[in-house]
XYZ file of N, CA and C in Angstrom:
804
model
N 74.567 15.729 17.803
C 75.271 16.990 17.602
C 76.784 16.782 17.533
N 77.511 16.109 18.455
C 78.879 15.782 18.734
C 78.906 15.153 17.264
N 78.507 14.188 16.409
C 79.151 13.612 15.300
C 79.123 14.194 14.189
N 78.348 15.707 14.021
C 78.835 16.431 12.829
C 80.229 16.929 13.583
N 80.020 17.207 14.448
C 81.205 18.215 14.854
C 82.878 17.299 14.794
N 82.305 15.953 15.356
C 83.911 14.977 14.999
C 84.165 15.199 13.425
N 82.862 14.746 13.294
C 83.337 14.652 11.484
C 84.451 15.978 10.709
N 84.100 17.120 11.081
C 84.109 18.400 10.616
C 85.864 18.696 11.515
N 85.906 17.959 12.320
C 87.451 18.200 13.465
C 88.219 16.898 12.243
N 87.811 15.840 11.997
C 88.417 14.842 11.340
C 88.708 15.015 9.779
N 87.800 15.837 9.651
C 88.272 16.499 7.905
C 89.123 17.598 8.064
N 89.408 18.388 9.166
C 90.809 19.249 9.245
C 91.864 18.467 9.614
N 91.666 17.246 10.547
C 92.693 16.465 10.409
C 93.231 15.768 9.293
N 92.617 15.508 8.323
C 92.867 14.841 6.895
C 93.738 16.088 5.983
N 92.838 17.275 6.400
C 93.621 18.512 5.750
C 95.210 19.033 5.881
N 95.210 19.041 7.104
C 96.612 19.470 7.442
C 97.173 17.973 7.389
N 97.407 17.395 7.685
C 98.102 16.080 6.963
C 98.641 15.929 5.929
N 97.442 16.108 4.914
C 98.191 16.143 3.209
C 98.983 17.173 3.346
N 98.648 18.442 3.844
C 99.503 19.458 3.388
C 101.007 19.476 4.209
N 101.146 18.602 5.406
C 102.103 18.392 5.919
C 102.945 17.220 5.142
N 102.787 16.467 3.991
C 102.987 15.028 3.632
C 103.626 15.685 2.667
N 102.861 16.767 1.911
C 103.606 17.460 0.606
C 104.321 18.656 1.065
N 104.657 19.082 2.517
C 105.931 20.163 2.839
C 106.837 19.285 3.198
N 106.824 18.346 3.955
C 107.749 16.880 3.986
C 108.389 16.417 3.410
N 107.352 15.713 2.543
C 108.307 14.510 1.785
C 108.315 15.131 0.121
N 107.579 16.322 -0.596
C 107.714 16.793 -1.476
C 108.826 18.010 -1.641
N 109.352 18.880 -0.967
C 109.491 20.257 -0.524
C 108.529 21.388 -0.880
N 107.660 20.893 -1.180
C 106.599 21.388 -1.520
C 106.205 22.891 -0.304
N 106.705 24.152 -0.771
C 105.968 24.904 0.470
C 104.304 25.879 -0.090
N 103.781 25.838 0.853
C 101.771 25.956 0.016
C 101.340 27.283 1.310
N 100.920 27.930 0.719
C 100.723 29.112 1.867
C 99.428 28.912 2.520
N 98.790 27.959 2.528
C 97.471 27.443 3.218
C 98.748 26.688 3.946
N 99.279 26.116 4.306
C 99.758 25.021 5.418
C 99.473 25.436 7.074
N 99.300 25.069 7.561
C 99.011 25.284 9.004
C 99.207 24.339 10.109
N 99.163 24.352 11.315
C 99.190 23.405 12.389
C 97.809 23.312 13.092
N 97.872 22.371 13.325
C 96.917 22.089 14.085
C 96.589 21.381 15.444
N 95.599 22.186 16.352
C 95.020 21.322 17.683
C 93.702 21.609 18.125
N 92.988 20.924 18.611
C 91.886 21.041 18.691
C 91.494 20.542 20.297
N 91.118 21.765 20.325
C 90.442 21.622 22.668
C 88.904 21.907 22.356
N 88.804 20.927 23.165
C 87.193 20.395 23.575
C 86.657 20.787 24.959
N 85.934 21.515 25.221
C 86.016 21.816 27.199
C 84.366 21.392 27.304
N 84.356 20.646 28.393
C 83.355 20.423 29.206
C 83.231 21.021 30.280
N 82.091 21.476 30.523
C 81.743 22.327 31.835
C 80.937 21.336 32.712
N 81.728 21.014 33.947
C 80.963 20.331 34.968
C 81.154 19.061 34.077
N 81.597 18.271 34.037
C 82.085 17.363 33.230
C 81.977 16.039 34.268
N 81.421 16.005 35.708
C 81.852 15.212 36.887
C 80.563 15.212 37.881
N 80.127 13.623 37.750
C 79.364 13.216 38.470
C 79.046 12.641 40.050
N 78.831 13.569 41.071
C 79.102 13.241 41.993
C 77.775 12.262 42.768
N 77.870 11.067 43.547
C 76.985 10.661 44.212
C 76.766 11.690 45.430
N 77.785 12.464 45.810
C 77.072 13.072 47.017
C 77.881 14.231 47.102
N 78.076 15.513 47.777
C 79.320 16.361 48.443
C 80.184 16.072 48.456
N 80.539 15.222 49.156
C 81.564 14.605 49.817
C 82.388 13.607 48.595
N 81.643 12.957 47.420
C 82.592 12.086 47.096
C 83.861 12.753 46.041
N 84.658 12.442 46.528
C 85.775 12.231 45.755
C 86.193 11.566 44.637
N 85.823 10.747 44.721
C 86.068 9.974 42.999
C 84.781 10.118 42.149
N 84.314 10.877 41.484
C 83.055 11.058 40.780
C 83.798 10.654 39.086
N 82.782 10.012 38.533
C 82.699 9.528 37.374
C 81.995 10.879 36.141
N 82.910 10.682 35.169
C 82.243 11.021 34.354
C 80.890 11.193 33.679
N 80.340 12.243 32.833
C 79.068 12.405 32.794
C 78.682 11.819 31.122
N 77.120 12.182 30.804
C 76.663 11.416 29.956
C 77.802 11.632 28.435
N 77.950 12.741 28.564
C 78.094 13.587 27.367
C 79.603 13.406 27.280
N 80.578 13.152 27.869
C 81.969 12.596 28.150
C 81.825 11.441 27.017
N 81.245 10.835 27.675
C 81.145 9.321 27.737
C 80.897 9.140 25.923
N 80.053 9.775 25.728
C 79.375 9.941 24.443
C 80.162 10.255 23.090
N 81.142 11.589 24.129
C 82.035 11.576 22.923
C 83.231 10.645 22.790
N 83.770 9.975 23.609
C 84.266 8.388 23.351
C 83.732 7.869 22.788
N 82.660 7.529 22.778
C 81.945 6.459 22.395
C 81.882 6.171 20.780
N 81.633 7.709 19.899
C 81.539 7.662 18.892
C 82.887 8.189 18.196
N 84.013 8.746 18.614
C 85.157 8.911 17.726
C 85.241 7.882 16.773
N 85.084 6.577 17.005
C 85.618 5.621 15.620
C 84.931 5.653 14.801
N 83.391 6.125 14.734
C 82.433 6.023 14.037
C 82.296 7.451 12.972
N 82.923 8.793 13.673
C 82.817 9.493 13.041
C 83.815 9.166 11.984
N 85.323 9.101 12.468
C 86.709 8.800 11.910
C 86.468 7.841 10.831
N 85.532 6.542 10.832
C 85.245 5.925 9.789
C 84.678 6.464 8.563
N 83.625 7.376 8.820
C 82.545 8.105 7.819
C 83.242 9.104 6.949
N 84.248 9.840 7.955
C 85.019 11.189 7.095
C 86.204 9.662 6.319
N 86.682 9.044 6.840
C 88.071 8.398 5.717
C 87.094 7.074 4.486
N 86.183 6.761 5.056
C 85.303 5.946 4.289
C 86.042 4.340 4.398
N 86.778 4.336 5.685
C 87.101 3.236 5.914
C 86.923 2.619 7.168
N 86.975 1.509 7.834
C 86.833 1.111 8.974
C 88.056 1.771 9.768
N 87.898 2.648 10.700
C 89.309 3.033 11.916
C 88.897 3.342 12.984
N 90.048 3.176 13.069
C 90.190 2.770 14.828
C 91.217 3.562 15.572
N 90.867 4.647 16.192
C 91.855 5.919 17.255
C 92.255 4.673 18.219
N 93.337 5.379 18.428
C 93.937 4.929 19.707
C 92.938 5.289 20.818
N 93.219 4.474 21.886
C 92.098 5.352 23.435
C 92.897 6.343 23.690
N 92.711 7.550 24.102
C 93.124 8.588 24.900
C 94.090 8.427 26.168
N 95.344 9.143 26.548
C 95.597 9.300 27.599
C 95.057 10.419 28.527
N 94.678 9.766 29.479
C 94.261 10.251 30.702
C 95.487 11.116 31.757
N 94.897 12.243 32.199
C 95.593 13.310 32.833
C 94.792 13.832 33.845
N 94.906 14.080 34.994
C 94.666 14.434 35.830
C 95.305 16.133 36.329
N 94.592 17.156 36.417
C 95.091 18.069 36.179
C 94.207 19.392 37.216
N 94.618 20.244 37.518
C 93.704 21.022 38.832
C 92.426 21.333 38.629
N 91.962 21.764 37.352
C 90.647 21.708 37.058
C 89.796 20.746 36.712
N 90.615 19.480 36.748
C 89.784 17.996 36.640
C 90.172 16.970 36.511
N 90.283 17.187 34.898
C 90.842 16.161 33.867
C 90.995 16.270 32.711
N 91.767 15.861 31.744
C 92.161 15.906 30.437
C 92.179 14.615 29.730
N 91.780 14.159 28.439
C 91.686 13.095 27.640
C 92.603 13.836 26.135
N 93.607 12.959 25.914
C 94.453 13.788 24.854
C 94.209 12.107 23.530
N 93.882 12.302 22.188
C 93.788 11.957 21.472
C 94.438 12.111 20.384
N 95.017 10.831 19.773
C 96.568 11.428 18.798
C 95.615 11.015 17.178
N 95.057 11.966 16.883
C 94.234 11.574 15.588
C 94.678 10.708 14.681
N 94.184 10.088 13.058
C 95.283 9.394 11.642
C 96.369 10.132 11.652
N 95.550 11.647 11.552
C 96.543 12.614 10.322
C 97.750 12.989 11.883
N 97.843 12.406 12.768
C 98.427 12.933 13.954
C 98.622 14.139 14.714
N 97.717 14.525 14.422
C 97.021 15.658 15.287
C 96.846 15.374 16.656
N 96.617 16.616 17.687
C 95.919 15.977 18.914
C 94.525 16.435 19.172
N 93.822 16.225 19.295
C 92.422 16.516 20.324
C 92.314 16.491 21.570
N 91.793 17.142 22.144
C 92.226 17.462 24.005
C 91.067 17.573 24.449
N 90.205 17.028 24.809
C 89.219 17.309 25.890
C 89.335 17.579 27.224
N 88.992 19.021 27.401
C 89.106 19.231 29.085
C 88.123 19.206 29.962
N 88.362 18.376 30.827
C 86.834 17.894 31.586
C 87.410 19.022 32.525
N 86.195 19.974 33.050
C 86.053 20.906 34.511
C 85.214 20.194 35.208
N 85.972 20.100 36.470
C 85.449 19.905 37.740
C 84.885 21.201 38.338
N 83.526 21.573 38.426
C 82.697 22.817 38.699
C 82.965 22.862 40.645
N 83.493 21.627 41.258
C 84.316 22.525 42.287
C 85.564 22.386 42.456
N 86.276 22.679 41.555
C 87.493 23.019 41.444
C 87.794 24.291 40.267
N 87.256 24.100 39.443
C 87.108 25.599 38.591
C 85.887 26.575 38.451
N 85.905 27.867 38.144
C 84.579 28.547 37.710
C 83.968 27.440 36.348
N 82.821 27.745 36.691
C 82.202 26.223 35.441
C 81.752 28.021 34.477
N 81.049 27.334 33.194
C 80.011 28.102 32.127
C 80.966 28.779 31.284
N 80.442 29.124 30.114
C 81.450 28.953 29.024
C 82.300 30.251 28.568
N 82.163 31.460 29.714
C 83.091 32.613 29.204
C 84.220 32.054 30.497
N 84.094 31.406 31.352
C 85.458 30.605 31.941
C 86.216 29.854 31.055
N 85.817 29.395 30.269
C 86.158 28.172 29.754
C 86.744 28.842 28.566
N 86.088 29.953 27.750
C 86.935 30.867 27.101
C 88.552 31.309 27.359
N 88.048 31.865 28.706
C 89.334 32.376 29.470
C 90.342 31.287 29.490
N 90.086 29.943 29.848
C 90.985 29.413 29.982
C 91.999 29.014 28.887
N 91.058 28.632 27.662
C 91.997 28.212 26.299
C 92.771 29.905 26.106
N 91.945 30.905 26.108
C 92.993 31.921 25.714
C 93.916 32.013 26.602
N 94.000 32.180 28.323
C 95.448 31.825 28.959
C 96.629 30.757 28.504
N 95.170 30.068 28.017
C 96.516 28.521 28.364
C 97.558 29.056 26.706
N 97.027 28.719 25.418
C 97.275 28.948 24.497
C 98.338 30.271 23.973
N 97.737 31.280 24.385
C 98.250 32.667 24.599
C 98.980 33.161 25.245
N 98.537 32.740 26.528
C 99.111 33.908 27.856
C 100.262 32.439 28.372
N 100.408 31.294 28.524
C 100.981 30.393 28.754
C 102.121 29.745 27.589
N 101.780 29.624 26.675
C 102.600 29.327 25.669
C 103.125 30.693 25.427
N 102.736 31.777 25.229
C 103.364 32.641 24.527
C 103.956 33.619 25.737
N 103.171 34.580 25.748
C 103.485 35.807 26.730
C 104.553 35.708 27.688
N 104.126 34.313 28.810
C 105.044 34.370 29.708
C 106.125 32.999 29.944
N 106.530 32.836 28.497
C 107.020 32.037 27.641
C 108.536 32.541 28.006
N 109.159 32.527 28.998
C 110.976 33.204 28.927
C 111.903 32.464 27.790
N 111.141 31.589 27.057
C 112.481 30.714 26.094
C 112.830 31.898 24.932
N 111.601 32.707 25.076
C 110.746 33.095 23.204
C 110.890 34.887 23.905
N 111.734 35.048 22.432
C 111.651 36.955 22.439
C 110.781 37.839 22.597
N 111.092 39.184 22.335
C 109.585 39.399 22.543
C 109.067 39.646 20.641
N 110.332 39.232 20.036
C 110.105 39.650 18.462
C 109.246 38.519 18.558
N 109.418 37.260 18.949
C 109.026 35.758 18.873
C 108.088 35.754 18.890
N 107.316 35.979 20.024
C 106.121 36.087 20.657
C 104.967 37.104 19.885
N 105.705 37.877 19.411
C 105.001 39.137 18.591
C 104.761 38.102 17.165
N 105.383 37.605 16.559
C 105.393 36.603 15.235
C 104.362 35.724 15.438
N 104.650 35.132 16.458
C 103.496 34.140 16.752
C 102.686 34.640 17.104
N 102.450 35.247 17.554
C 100.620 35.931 17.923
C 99.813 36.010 16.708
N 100.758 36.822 15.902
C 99.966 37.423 14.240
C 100.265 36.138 14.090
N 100.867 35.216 13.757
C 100.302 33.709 13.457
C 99.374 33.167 13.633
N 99.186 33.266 15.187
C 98.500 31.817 15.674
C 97.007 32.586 15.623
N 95.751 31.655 15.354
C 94.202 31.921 14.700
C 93.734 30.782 16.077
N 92.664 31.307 16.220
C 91.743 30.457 17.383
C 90.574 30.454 16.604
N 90.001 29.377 16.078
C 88.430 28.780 15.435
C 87.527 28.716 16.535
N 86.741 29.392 17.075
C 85.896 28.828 18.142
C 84.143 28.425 17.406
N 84.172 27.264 17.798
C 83.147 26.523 16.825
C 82.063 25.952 18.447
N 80.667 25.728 18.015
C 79.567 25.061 18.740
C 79.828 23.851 18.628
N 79.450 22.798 19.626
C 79.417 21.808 19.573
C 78.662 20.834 18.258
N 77.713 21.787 17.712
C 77.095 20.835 16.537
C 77.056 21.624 14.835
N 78.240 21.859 14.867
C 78.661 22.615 13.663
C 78.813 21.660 12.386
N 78.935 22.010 11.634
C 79.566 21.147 10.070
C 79.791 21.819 9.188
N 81.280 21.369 8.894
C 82.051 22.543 8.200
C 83.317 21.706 7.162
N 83.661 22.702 6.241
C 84.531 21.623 5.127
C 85.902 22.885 5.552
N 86.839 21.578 5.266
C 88.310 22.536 5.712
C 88.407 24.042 4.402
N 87.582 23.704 3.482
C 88.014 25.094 2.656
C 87.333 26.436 3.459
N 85.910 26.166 4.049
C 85.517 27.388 5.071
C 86.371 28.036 5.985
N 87.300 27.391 6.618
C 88.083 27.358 8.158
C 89.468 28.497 6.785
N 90.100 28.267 5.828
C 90.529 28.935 4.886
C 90.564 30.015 4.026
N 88.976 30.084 3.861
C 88.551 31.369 3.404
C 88.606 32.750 4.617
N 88.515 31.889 5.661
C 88.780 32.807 7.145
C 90.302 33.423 7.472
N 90.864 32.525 7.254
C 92.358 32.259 7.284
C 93.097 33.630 5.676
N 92.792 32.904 5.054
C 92.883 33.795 3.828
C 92.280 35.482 3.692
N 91.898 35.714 4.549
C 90.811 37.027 4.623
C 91.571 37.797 6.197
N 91.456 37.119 7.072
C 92.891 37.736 8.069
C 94.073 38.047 7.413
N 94.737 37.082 6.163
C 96.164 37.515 5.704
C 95.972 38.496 5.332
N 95.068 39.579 4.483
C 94.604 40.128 4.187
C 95.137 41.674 4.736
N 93.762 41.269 5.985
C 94.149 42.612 6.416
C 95.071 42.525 7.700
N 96.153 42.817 8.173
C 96.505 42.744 9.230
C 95.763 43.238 10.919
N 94.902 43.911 10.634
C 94.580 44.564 11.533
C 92.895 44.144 11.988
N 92.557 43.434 11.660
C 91.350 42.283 11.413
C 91.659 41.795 12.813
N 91.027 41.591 13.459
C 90.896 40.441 15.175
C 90.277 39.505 15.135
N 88.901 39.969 14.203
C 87.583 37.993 14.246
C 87.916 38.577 13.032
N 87.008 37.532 12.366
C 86.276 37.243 11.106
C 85.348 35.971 11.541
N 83.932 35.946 11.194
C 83.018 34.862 11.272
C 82.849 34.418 10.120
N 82.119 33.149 10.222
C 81.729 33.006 8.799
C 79.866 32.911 8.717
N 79.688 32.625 7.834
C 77.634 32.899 7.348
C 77.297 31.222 7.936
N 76.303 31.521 8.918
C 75.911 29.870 8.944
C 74.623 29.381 8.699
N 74.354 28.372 7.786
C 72.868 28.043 7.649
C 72.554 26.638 8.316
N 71.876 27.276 8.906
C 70.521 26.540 9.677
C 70.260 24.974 8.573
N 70.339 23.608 9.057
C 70.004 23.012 8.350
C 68.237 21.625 8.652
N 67.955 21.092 8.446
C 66.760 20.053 8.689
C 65.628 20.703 8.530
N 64.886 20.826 9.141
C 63.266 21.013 9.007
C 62.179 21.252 9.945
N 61.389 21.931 9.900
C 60.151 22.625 10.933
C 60.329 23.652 11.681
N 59.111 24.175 12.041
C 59.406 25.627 12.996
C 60.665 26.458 13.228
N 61.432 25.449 13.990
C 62.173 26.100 14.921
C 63.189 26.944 13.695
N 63.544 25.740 12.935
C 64.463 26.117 11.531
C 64.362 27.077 10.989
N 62.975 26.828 10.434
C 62.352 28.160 10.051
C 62.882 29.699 10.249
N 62.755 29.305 11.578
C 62.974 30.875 12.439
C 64.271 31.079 12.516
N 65.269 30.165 12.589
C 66.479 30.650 12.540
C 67.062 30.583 10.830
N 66.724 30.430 9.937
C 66.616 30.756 8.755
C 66.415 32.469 8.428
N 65.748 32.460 9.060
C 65.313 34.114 8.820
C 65.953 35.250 9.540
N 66.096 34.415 11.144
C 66.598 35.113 12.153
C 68.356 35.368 11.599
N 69.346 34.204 10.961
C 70.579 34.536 10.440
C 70.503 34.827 9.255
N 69.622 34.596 8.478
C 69.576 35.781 7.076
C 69.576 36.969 7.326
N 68.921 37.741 8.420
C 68.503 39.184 8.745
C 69.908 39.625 9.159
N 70.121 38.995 10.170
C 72.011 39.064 10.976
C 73.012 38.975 10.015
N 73.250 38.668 8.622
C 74.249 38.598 7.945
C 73.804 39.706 6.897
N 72.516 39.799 6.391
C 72.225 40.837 5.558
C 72.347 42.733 6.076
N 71.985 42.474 7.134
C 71.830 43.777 7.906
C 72.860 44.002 8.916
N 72.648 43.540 9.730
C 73.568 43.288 11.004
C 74.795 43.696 10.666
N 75.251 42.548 10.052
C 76.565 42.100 9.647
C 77.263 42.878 9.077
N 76.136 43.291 7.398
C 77.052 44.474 6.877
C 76.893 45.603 7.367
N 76.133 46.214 8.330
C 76.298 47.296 8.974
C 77.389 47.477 9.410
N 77.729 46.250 10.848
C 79.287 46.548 11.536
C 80.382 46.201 10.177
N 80.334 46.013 9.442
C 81.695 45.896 8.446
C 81.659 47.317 7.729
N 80.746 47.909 7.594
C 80.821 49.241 6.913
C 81.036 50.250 8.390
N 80.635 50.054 9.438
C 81.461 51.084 10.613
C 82.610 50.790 11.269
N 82.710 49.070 11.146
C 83.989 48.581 11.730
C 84.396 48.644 12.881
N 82.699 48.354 13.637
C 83.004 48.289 15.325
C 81.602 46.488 15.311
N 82.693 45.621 15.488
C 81.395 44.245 15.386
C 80.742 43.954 16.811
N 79.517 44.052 16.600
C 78.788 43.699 18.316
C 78.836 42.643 18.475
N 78.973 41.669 17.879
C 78.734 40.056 17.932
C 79.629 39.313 17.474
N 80.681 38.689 17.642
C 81.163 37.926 16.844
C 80.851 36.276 17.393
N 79.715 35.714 16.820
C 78.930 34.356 17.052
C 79.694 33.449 17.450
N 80.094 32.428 18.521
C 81.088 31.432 19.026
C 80.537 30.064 18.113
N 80.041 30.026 17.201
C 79.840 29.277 16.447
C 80.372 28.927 15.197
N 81.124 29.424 14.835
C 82.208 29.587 13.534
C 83.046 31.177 13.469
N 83.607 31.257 14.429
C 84.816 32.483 14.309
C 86.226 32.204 14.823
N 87.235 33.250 13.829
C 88.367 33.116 14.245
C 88.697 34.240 14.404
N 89.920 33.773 15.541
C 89.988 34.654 16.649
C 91.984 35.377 16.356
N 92.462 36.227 15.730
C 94.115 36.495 15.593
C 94.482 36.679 16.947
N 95.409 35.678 17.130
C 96.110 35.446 18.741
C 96.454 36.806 19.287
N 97.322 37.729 18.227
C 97.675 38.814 18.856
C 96.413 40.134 18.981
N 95.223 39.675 18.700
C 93.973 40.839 19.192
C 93.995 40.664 20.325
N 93.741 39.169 20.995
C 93.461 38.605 22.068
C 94.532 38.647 22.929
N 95.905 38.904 22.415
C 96.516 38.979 23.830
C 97.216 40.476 24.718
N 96.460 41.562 23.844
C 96.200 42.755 24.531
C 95.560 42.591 26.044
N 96.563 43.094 26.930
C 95.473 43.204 27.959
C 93.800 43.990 27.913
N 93.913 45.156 27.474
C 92.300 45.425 27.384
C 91.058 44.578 26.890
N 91.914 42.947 26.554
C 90.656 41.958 26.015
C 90.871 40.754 26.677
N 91.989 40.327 27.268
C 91.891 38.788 27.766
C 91.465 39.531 29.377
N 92.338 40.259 29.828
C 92.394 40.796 31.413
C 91.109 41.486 31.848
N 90.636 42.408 30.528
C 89.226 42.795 31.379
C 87.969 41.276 30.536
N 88.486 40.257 29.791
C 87.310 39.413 29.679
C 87.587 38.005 31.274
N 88.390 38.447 31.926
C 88.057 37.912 33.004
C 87.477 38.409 34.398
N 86.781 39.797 33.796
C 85.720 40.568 34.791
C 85.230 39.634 35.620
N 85.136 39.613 36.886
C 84.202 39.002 38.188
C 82.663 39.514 38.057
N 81.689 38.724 37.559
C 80.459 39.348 37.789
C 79.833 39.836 39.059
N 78.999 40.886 39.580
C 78.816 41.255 40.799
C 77.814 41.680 40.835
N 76.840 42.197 39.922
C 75.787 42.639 39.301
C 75.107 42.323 38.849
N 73.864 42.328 38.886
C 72.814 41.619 37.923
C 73.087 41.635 36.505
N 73.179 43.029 35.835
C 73.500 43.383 34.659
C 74.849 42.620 34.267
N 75.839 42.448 34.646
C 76.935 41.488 35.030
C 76.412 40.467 34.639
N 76.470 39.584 34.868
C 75.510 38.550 34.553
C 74.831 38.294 32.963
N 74.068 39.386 33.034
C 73.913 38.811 31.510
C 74.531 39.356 30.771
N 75.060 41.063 30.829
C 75.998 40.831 29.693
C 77.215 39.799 29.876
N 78.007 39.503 30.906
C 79.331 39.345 30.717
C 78.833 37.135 30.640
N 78.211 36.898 31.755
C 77.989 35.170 31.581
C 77.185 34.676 30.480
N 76.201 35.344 30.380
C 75.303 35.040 29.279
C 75.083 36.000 27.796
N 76.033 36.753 27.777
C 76.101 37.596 26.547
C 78.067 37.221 26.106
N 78.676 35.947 26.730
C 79.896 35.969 26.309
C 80.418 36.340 25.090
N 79.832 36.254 23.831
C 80.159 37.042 22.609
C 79.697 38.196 22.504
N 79.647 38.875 23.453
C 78.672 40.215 22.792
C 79.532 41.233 23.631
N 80.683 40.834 23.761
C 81.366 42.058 24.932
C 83.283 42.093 24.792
């Protein structure tokens, strides 16, 4: 799963590159140009022999995605390469691995330590939108509040599944369709199900029905119940209304709690 998904992070790195090579060294200015970074979060990311230990090692799936960066990085450039290793960071919720891509990009993997942070993945939400949003921007004293207002309607959050595959013109057509309308917050994109048997099957049918029906229903009332964490982008300044970052860090207390807010994280 992890090596479509490098692949698909390593072809936006190839993307914004060229287009940074020809605003550079061409003066070339292209209204697709963009910046780029890419955060990776692991939940519970830390293997403990017991309670008590303190130095716990990394888990399978860490490990894994080290393991194969050069291999993806080879397949997307069609040449033999070789990433630098990561610097290592130590940080209150765990740990951090920062990766300086070809196209020089970074990649950030954040390992959570599940006792040191809330673990499961509408935490882990919360956190890239603080850190990104509410940390860089909001309570940002360098930056105006015109500043901050600019950059919000700028800045786009892609939130993608771990086993996605995607060509940088998709991540664009998203991009291109926010310029659009200003007042747009997500936009998703259509995803097909790919390989073979049963299970496929069913989700073949199950996201044909969701994009045929579903989908254009909420676009013709313009209230979306779902926006899928599997290919959507997110306009910084929807998200940094308090009525969406401040109440999406609700404390569950309730049963119902629970599944809508931990286990229904896109649906609220």
């Amino acid at each position: 799963e992890m090596m479509e998904f490098l692949k698909s992070v390593f072809r936006l790195d190839q993307d914004q590159c060229s287009h940074r090579i020809v605003r550079e060294h061409l003066g070339l200015k292209h209204d697709n140009y963009y910046e780029l970074e890419t955060h990776i979060f692991f939940d519970d990311a830390f293997i403990r022999t017991s309670e008590d230990d303190n130095d716990p090692h990394v888990n399978e799936y860490v490990e894994s995605l080290a393991s194969i960066i050069d291999e993806a990085a080879t397949k997307v450039h069609g040449t033999t390469v070789r990433v630098r290793p990561p610097k290592v960071y130590p940080t209150p919720y765990g740990g951090r691995l920062v990766w300086t891509l070809p196209g020089k990009t970074k990649m950030i993997a954040h390992l959570k330590d599940k006792k040191k942070i809330r673990a499961k993945k509408r935490w882990s939400q919360c956190m890239y939108m603080y850190f990104l949003l509410g940390f860089r921007y909001l309570v940002n004293d360098e930056l105006s509040a015109h500043s901050k207002e600019i950059r919000g309607e700028n800045t786009y959050i892609l939130a993608l599944d771990g086993d996605i595959d995607f060509q940088p013109e998709a991540l664009h057509l998203l991009v291109d369709y926010m310029k659009k309308n200003k007042t747009l917050g997500a936009a998703c994109g259509r995803i097909h199900p790919i390989g073979s048997g049963g299970m496929v099957w069913y989700q073949m049918f199950e996201y044909a029905v969701g994009h045929w029906m579903q989908k254009a229903t909420e676009h013709v009332i313009g209230c979306v119940l779902c926006s899928p964490g599997c290919f959507s982008l997110f306009r910084g300044k929807a998200l940094m209304d308090k009525s969406v970052m401040k109440k999406y860090t609700t404390r569950s207390t309730q049963a119902k709690h629970y599944v809508q807010y931990d286990q229904g994280e896109d649906r609220w």
